[in-house]
PDB file of C-alpha atoms in Angstrom:
ATOM      1  CA  MET Z   1     -82.505  -6.158  68.090  1.00 50.00           C
ATOM      2  CA  THR Z   2     -81.004  -6.275  64.034  1.00 50.00           C
ATOM      3  CA  SER Z   3     -78.478  -7.146  62.325  1.00 47.00           C
ATOM      4  CA  PRO Z   4     -74.822  -6.202  62.481  1.00 45.00           C
ATOM      5  CA  GLY Z   5     -72.817  -3.584  61.127  1.00 44.00           C
ATOM      6  CA  ALA Z   6     -76.806  -1.614  60.574  1.00 48.00           C
ATOM      7  CA  CYS Z   7     -77.356   1.434  61.305  1.00 56.00           C
ATOM      8  CA  ALA Z   8     -80.056   2.704  63.876  1.00 84.00           C
ATOM      9  CA  GLU Z   9     -83.699   1.509  64.470  1.00 89.00           C
ATOM     10  CA  PRO Z  10     -86.135   2.906  61.361  1.00 94.00           C
ATOM     11  CA  VAL Z  11     -89.533   4.176  63.270  1.00 96.00           C
ATOM     12  CA  ASP Z  12     -92.047   1.628  61.881  1.00 96.00           C
ATOM     13  CA  PHE Z  13     -89.102  -1.610  62.929  1.00 97.00           C
ATOM     14  CA  ARG Z  14     -88.618  -0.289  66.258  1.00 97.00           C
ATOM     15  CA  SER Z  15     -93.330   0.545  66.268  1.00 97.00           C
ATOM     16  CA  ALA Z  16     -93.453  -2.559  65.600  1.00 97.00           C
ATOM     17  CA  VAL Z  17     -91.139  -4.295  68.303  1.00 97.00           C
ATOM     18  CA  ASP Z  18     -92.504  -2.096  71.059  1.00 97.00           C
ATOM     19  CA  SER Z  19     -96.357  -3.815  69.449  1.00 97.00           C
ATOM     20  CA  MET Z  20     -94.683  -7.708  69.296  1.00 97.00           C
ATOM     21  CA  HIS Z  21     -94.377  -6.976  73.017  1.00 96.00           C
ATOM     22  CA  ALA Z  22     -97.802  -5.543  74.192  1.00 96.00           C
ATOM     23  CA  ALA Z  23     -99.634  -8.340  72.858  1.00 96.00           C
ATOM     24  CA  ARG Z  24    -102.023  -9.940  75.154  1.00 95.00           C
ATOM     25  CA  ILE Z  25    -100.769 -13.488  76.859  1.00 94.00           C
ATOM     26  CA  ARG Z  26    -102.492 -15.358  78.625  1.00 93.00           C
ATOM     27  CA  PRO Z  27    -100.637 -16.138  81.846  1.00 92.00           C
ATOM     28  CA  ASP Z  28     -99.840 -19.560  81.289  1.00 90.00           C
ATOM     29  CA  ILE Z  29     -97.870 -19.307  78.234  1.00 94.00           C
ATOM     30  CA  GLU Z  30     -94.562 -17.360  78.872  1.00 94.00           C
ATOM     31  CA  VAL Z  31     -93.311 -15.045  75.822  1.00 95.00           C
ATOM     32  CA  GLY Z  32     -89.341 -13.292  76.420  1.00 95.00           C
ATOM     33  CA  SER Z  33     -87.116 -11.949  73.081  1.00 95.00           C
ATOM     34  CA  ILE Z  34     -84.427 -14.498  72.105  1.00 96.00           C
ATOM     35  CA  ARG Z  35     -81.397 -14.224  69.906  1.00 95.00           C
ATOM     36  CA  PRO Z  36     -83.120 -13.201  66.827  1.00 94.00           C
ATOM     37  CA  PRO Z  37     -81.306 -14.606  63.465  1.00 90.00           C
ATOM     38  CA  GLN Z  38     -78.769 -13.013  61.098  1.00 86.00           C
ATOM     39  CA  ARG Z  39     -78.629 -11.647  57.444  1.00 88.00           C
ATOM     40  CA  LEU Z  40     -81.182 -12.645  57.311  1.00 91.00           C
ATOM     41  CA  ALA Z  41     -83.280  -9.129  56.659  1.00 95.00           C
ATOM     42  CA  PRO Z  42     -81.601  -5.724  57.605  1.00 95.00           C
ATOM     43  CA  TYR Z  43     -83.310  -5.637  61.240  1.00 97.00           C
ATOM     44  CA  SER Z  44     -85.205  -8.509  63.226  1.00 97.00           C
ATOM     45  CA  HIS Z  45     -86.515  -9.060  66.299  1.00 97.00           C
ATOM     46  CA  ALA Z  46     -87.194 -12.577  67.864  1.00 97.00           C
ATOM     47  CA  ILE Z  47     -89.524 -14.437  70.839  1.00 97.00           C
ATOM     48  CA  GLY Z  48     -89.777 -17.540  72.194  1.00 97.00           C
ATOM     49  CA  ALA Z  49     -92.624 -18.918  73.684  1.00 96.00           C
ATOM     50  CA  GLU Z  50     -93.294 -21.785  75.495  1.00 96.00           C
ATOM     51  CA  VAL Z  51     -96.625 -22.847  77.125  1.00 93.00           C
ATOM     52  CA  ILE Z  52     -95.917 -23.762  80.804  1.00 86.00           C
ATOM     53  CA  GLN Z  53     -98.638 -26.922  82.608  1.00 69.00           C
ATOM     54  CA  PRO Z  54     -99.779 -25.651  86.088  1.00 61.00           C
ATOM     55  CA  GLU Z  55     -98.634 -27.822  88.648  1.00 56.00           C
ATOM     56  CA  PRO Z  56    -102.314 -30.022  91.062  1.00 55.00           C
ATOM     57  CA  ASP Z  57    -102.037 -27.034  93.244  1.00 53.00           C
ATOM     58  CA  GLY Z  58    -102.762 -24.738  90.182  1.00 50.00           C
ATOM     59  CA  GLU Z  59     -99.747 -22.375  90.735  1.00 49.00           C
ATOM     60  CA  ILE Z  60     -97.992 -21.232  87.455  1.00 43.00           C
ATOM     61  CA  PRO Z  61     -93.612 -22.363  88.373  1.00 41.00           C
ATOM     62  CA  THR Z  62     -91.202 -20.672  87.636  1.00 41.00           C
ATOM     63  CA  ASP Z  63     -88.552 -23.455  86.412  1.00 38.00           C
ATOM     64  CA  SER Z  64     -90.924 -26.182  84.263  1.00 38.00           C
ATOM     65  CA  ASP Z  65     -90.327 -27.541  80.832  1.00 44.00           C
ATOM     66  CA  GLY Z  66     -93.262 -26.916  78.844  1.00 48.00           C
ATOM     67  CA  SER Z  67     -94.638 -29.819  76.299  1.00 78.00           C
ATOM     68  CA  ALA Z  68     -95.141 -26.565  73.564  1.00 92.00           C
ATOM     69  CA  PHE Z  69     -92.798 -23.689  72.283  1.00 95.00           C
ATOM     70  CA  GLY Z  70     -92.141 -21.796  69.853  1.00 97.00           C
ATOM     71  CA  ARG Z  71     -90.560 -18.287  68.982  1.00 97.00           C
ATOM     72  CA  LEU Z  72     -92.290 -16.323  66.056  1.00 98.00           C
ATOM     73  CA  ILE Z  73     -89.039 -14.030  63.916  1.00 98.00           C
ATOM     74  CA  LEU Z  74     -89.717 -10.570  62.839  1.00 98.00           C
ATOM     75  CA  LEU Z  75     -87.526  -9.812  59.369  1.00 97.00           C
ATOM     76  CA  TYR Z  76     -88.323  -6.118  58.446  1.00 97.00           C
ATOM     77  CA  ASP Z  77     -86.310  -4.816  54.828  1.00 96.00           C
ATOM     78  CA  PRO Z  78     -87.072  -0.736  54.334  1.00 95.00           C
ATOM     79  CA  ASP Z  79     -87.097  -1.147  50.519  1.00 94.00           C
ATOM     80  CA  GLY Z  80     -88.755  -4.363  50.526  1.00 92.00           C
ATOM     81  CA  GLN Z  81     -88.752  -7.802  49.279  1.00 91.00           C
ATOM     82  CA  ASP Z  82     -89.926  -9.301  46.081  1.00 89.00           C
ATOM     83  CA  ALA Z  83     -91.310 -12.948  48.021  1.00 91.00           C
ATOM     84  CA  TRP Z  84     -92.508 -10.987  50.579  1.00 94.00           C
ATOM     85  CA  ASN Z  85     -94.700  -8.831  49.040  1.00 93.00           C
ATOM     86  CA  GLY Z  86     -93.984  -6.280  51.349  1.00 94.00           C
ATOM     87  CA  THR Z  87     -91.645  -5.052  54.208  1.00 96.00           C
ATOM     88  CA  MET Z  88     -92.236  -6.697  57.730  1.00 97.00           C
ATOM     89  CA  ARG Z  89     -92.044 -10.576  57.606  1.00 98.00           C
ATOM     90  CA  LEU Z  90     -92.867 -12.650  59.982  1.00 98.00           C
ATOM     91  CA  VAL Z  91     -91.581 -16.669  59.972  1.00 98.00           C
ATOM     92  CA  ALA Z  92     -93.067 -18.787  62.949  1.00 98.00           C
ATOM     93  CA  PHE Z  93     -91.835 -22.149  64.336  1.00 97.00           C
ATOM     94  CA  VAL Z  94     -93.965 -24.505  66.757  1.00 97.00           C
ATOM     95  CA  GLN Z  95     -93.192 -27.983  68.041  1.00 95.00           C
ATOM     96  CA  ALA Z  96     -95.235 -29.607  70.835  1.00 93.00           C
ATOM     97  CA  GLU Z  97     -95.546 -32.926  72.071  1.00 90.00           C
ATOM     98  CA  VAL Z  98     -98.412 -34.510  70.763  1.00 85.00           C
ATOM     99  CA  GLU Z  99    -100.363 -38.197  71.940  1.00 82.00           C
ATOM    100  CA  ALA Z 100    -100.052 -41.501  69.375  1.00 79.00           C
ATOM    101  CA  ALA Z 101    -103.286 -41.549  67.783  1.00 78.00           C
ATOM    102  CA  LEU Z 102    -102.962 -37.767  67.421  1.00 80.00           C
ATOM    103  CA  ALA Z 103     -99.418 -38.564  65.727  1.00 78.00           C
ATOM    104  CA  THR Z 104    -100.996 -40.895  63.262  1.00 80.00           C
ATOM    105  CA  ASP Z 105    -103.830 -39.791  62.770  1.00 84.00           C
ATOM    106  CA  PRO Z 106    -103.859 -38.017  58.329  1.00 87.00           C
ATOM    107  CA  LEU Z 107    -105.626 -35.637  59.472  1.00 91.00           C
ATOM    108  CA  LEU Z 108    -103.303 -33.316  61.654  1.00 90.00           C
ATOM    109  CA  PRO Z 109    -101.650 -31.647  59.158  1.00 92.00           C
ATOM    110  CA  GLU Z 110    -104.482 -30.278  57.630  1.00 95.00           C
ATOM    111  CA  VAL Z 111    -105.766 -29.481  61.028  1.00 94.00           C
ATOM    112  CA  ALA Z 112    -103.240 -27.766  62.567  1.00 95.00           C
ATOM    113  CA  TRP Z 113    -103.601 -25.324  59.575  1.00 97.00           C
ATOM    114  CA  SER Z 114    -106.287 -24.329  60.225  1.00 96.00           C
ATOM    115  CA  TRP Z 115    -105.933 -23.685  63.255  1.00 96.00           C
ATOM    116  CA  LEU Z 116    -102.965 -21.090  62.256  1.00 97.00           C
ATOM    117  CA  ALA Z 117    -105.307 -19.766  59.824  1.00 97.00           C
ATOM    118  CA  ASP Z 118    -108.283 -19.246  62.281  1.00 96.00           C
ATOM    119  CA  ALA Z 119    -106.059 -17.305  63.878  1.00 96.00           C
ATOM    120  CA  LEU Z 120    -104.998 -15.214  62.016  1.00 97.00           C
ATOM    121  CA  SER Z 121    -107.840 -14.202  60.367  1.00 95.00           C
ATOM    122  CA  VAL Z 122    -107.625 -11.374  62.844  1.00 93.00           C
ATOM    123  CA  THR Z 123    -104.695  -9.897  60.488  1.00 95.00           C
ATOM    124  CA  GLU Z 124    -104.231  -8.387  57.872  1.00 93.00           C
ATOM    125  CA  ILE Z 125    -101.810 -10.010  55.756  1.00 96.00           C
ATOM    126  CA  THR Z 126    -100.383 -11.523  52.913  1.00 95.00           C
ATOM    127  CA  ALA Z 127     -98.576 -13.749  51.191  1.00 95.00           C
ATOM    128  CA  LEU Z 128     -99.436 -17.088  53.717  1.00 97.00           C
ATOM    129  CA  GLY Z 129     -97.153 -20.677  53.501  1.00 97.00           C
ATOM    130  CA  GLY Z 130     -96.233 -22.750  55.618  1.00 97.00           C
ATOM    131  CA  THR Z 131     -95.419 -26.666  56.602  1.00 97.00           C
ATOM    132  CA  VAL Z 132     -96.958 -28.868  59.184  1.00 95.00           C
ATOM    133  CA  THR Z 133     -94.611 -32.139  60.092  1.00 92.00           C
ATOM    134  CA  SER Z 134     -95.569 -35.029  62.423  1.00 88.00           C
ATOM    135  CA  THR Z 135     -92.569 -37.260  63.593  1.00 84.00           C
ATOM    136  CA  THR Z 136     -92.205 -39.661  65.948  1.00 79.00           C
ATOM    137  CA  SER Z 137     -89.098 -39.934  68.313  1.00 78.00           C
ATOM    138  CA  VAL Z 138     -87.959 -43.377  70.012  1.00 80.00           C
ATOM    139  CA  ARG Z 139     -85.126 -43.990  72.158  1.00 75.00           C
ATOM    140  CA  TYR Z 140     -82.317 -46.607  72.349  1.00 82.00           C
ATOM    141  CA  GLY Z 141     -79.718 -47.427  75.543  1.00 77.00           C
ATOM    142  CA  ASP Z 142     -78.288 -44.598  78.639  1.00 74.00           C
ATOM    143  CA  ILE Z 143     -81.696 -41.767  77.780  1.00 70.00           C
ATOM    144  CA  SER Z 144     -84.384 -40.467  80.445  1.00 67.00           C
ATOM    145  CA  GLY Z 145     -88.117 -39.650  78.874  1.00 65.00           C
ATOM    146  CA  PRO Z 146     -90.617 -42.070  77.517  1.00 66.00           C
ATOM    147  CA  PRO Z 147     -90.001 -45.060  74.896  1.00 70.00           C
ATOM    148  CA  ARG Z 148     -91.444 -43.046  71.909  1.00 76.00           C
ATOM    149  CA  ALA Z 149     -91.996 -39.753  71.789  1.00 79.00           C
ATOM    150  CA  HIS Z 150     -94.795 -38.152  69.446  1.00 84.00           C
ATOM    151  CA  GLN Z 151     -94.835 -34.520  67.767  1.00 89.00           C
ATOM    152  CA  LEU Z 152     -96.239 -31.618  65.861  1.00 93.00           C
ATOM    153  CA  GLU Z 153     -93.658 -29.626  64.122  1.00 95.00           C
ATOM    154  CA  LEU Z 154     -95.332 -26.842  62.137  1.00 96.00           C
ATOM    155  CA  ARG Z 155     -92.958 -23.793  60.117  1.00 97.00           C
ATOM    156  CA  ALA Z 156     -95.502 -20.677  58.591  1.00 98.00           C
ATOM    157  CA  SER Z 157     -94.455 -17.616  57.443  1.00 98.00           C
ATOM    158  CA  TRP Z 158     -96.676 -14.311  56.573  1.00 98.00           C
ATOM    159  CA  THR Z 159     -95.868 -10.840  55.547  1.00 97.00           C
ATOM    160  CA  ALA Z 160     -98.401  -8.546  57.878  1.00 97.00           C
ATOM    161  CA  THR Z 161     -99.377  -4.805  56.361  1.00 94.00           C
ATOM    162  CA  GLY Z 162     -99.140  -2.687  58.781  1.00 93.00           C
ATOM    163  CA  THR Z 163     -96.997  -2.041  62.212  1.00 95.00           C
ATOM    164  CA  ASP Z 164     -98.929  -3.161  64.921  1.00 97.00           C
ATOM    165  CA  LEU Z 165     -98.528  -6.978  65.339  1.00 97.00           C
ATOM    166  CA  SER Z 166     -99.380  -6.775  68.464  1.00 97.00           C
ATOM    167  CA  ALA Z 167    -102.686  -9.234  67.155  1.00 97.00           C
ATOM    168  CA  HIS Z 168     -99.904 -11.278  65.899  1.00 98.00           C
ATOM    169  CA  VAL Z 169     -98.216 -12.634  68.779  1.00 97.00           C
ATOM    170  CA  GLU Z 170    -101.028 -12.776  69.664  1.00 97.00           C
ATOM    171  CA  ALA Z 171    -102.797 -15.773  67.329  1.00 97.00           C
ATOM    172  CA  PHE Z 172     -99.078 -16.953  67.081  1.00 97.00           C
ATOM    173  CA  CYS Z 173     -99.525 -18.258  71.035  1.00 96.00           C
ATOM    174  CA  GLU Z 174    -102.974 -19.567  70.167  1.00 96.00           C
ATOM    175  CA  VAL Z 175    -101.784 -21.947  67.998  1.00 96.00           C
ATOM    176  CA  LEU Z 176     -99.052 -22.447  70.424  1.00 95.00           C
ATOM    177  CA  SER Z 177    -102.178 -22.902  72.459  1.00 93.00           C
ATOM    178  CA  SER Z 178    -104.117 -25.367  71.121  1.00 93.00           C
ATOM    179  CA  ALA Z 179    -101.328 -27.585  69.824  1.00 93.00           C
ATOM    180  CA  ALA Z 180    -100.716 -27.728  73.600  1.00 91.00           C
ATOM    181  CA  GLY Z 181    -104.154 -29.359  74.475  1.00 88.00           C
ATOM    182  CA  LEU Z 182    -104.672 -26.301  76.266  1.00 87.00           C
ATOM    183  CA  PRO Z 183    -108.886 -24.872  76.515  1.00 84.00           C
ATOM    184  CA  PRO Z 184    -110.453 -21.894  74.955  1.00 78.00           C
ATOM    185  CA  THR Z 185    -108.945 -18.333  76.946  1.00 70.00           C
ATOM    186  CA  GLY Z 186    -112.058 -18.224  79.685  1.00 59.00           C
ATOM    187  CA  VAL Z 187    -112.547 -22.591  79.773  1.00 52.00           C
ATOM    188  CA  THR Z 188    -112.046 -24.368  82.549  1.00 51.00           C
ATOM    189  CA  ASN Z 189    -110.818 -28.685  82.625  1.00 49.00           C
ATOM    190  CA  LEU Z 190    -112.616 -29.912  85.129  1.00 49.00           C
ATOM    191  CA  GLY Z 191    -110.219 -32.841  84.178  1.00 50.00           C
ATOM    192  CA  VAL Z 192    -111.029 -36.376  83.600  1.00 44.00           C
ATOM    193  CA  GLY Z 193    -115.229 -37.169  83.840  1.00 43.00           C
ATOM    194  CA  GLY Z 194    -115.705 -33.004  83.728  1.00 42.00           C
ATOM    195  CA  ALA Z 195    -117.169 -30.330  81.989  1.00 41.00           C
ATOM    196  CA  ALA Z 196    -115.350 -27.837  80.752  1.00 42.00           C
ATOM    197  CA  THR Z 197    -117.133 -24.744  81.433  1.00 37.00           C
TER     198      THR Z 197
END
């Protein structure tokens, strides 16, 4: 998608968008296009992702409220921007519900940031920066949900040095799965008292 009034999409931008949708995503993460922010760059595209918790029978429901979600936005300026140190900027947001003990762990921000840094280590990037926030919400009155809820939020942006962004999307989804507490790909969680294989 492009900003209003933008001319035909440049080849590099179209290639980058196509590569985002060519990423290989684990089946318990649902990914799709969403409306990108306007006026941040001449061209923009965004995807939303949500962790879908499987049903007890192992099936992934088609309509469910996930415990973790996020969005990844591509901003493209053919002329580049000094702050980006390039022409393609990726902006990520991840939010996940976490347990109270984890939410109050002083090392949580460092651990969450390491998920992102490690996941992006297979990509070529510059100018990585962001924040990690742990919050607690307390519900009062006639509102559904648990009395207390704890969330982890990660906001980050970085500049891609090429037009193939599939590895960036895969890294973003890896962070989302870590935040949701999903086992690594290929590992099966056997539940309480069991072991991962």
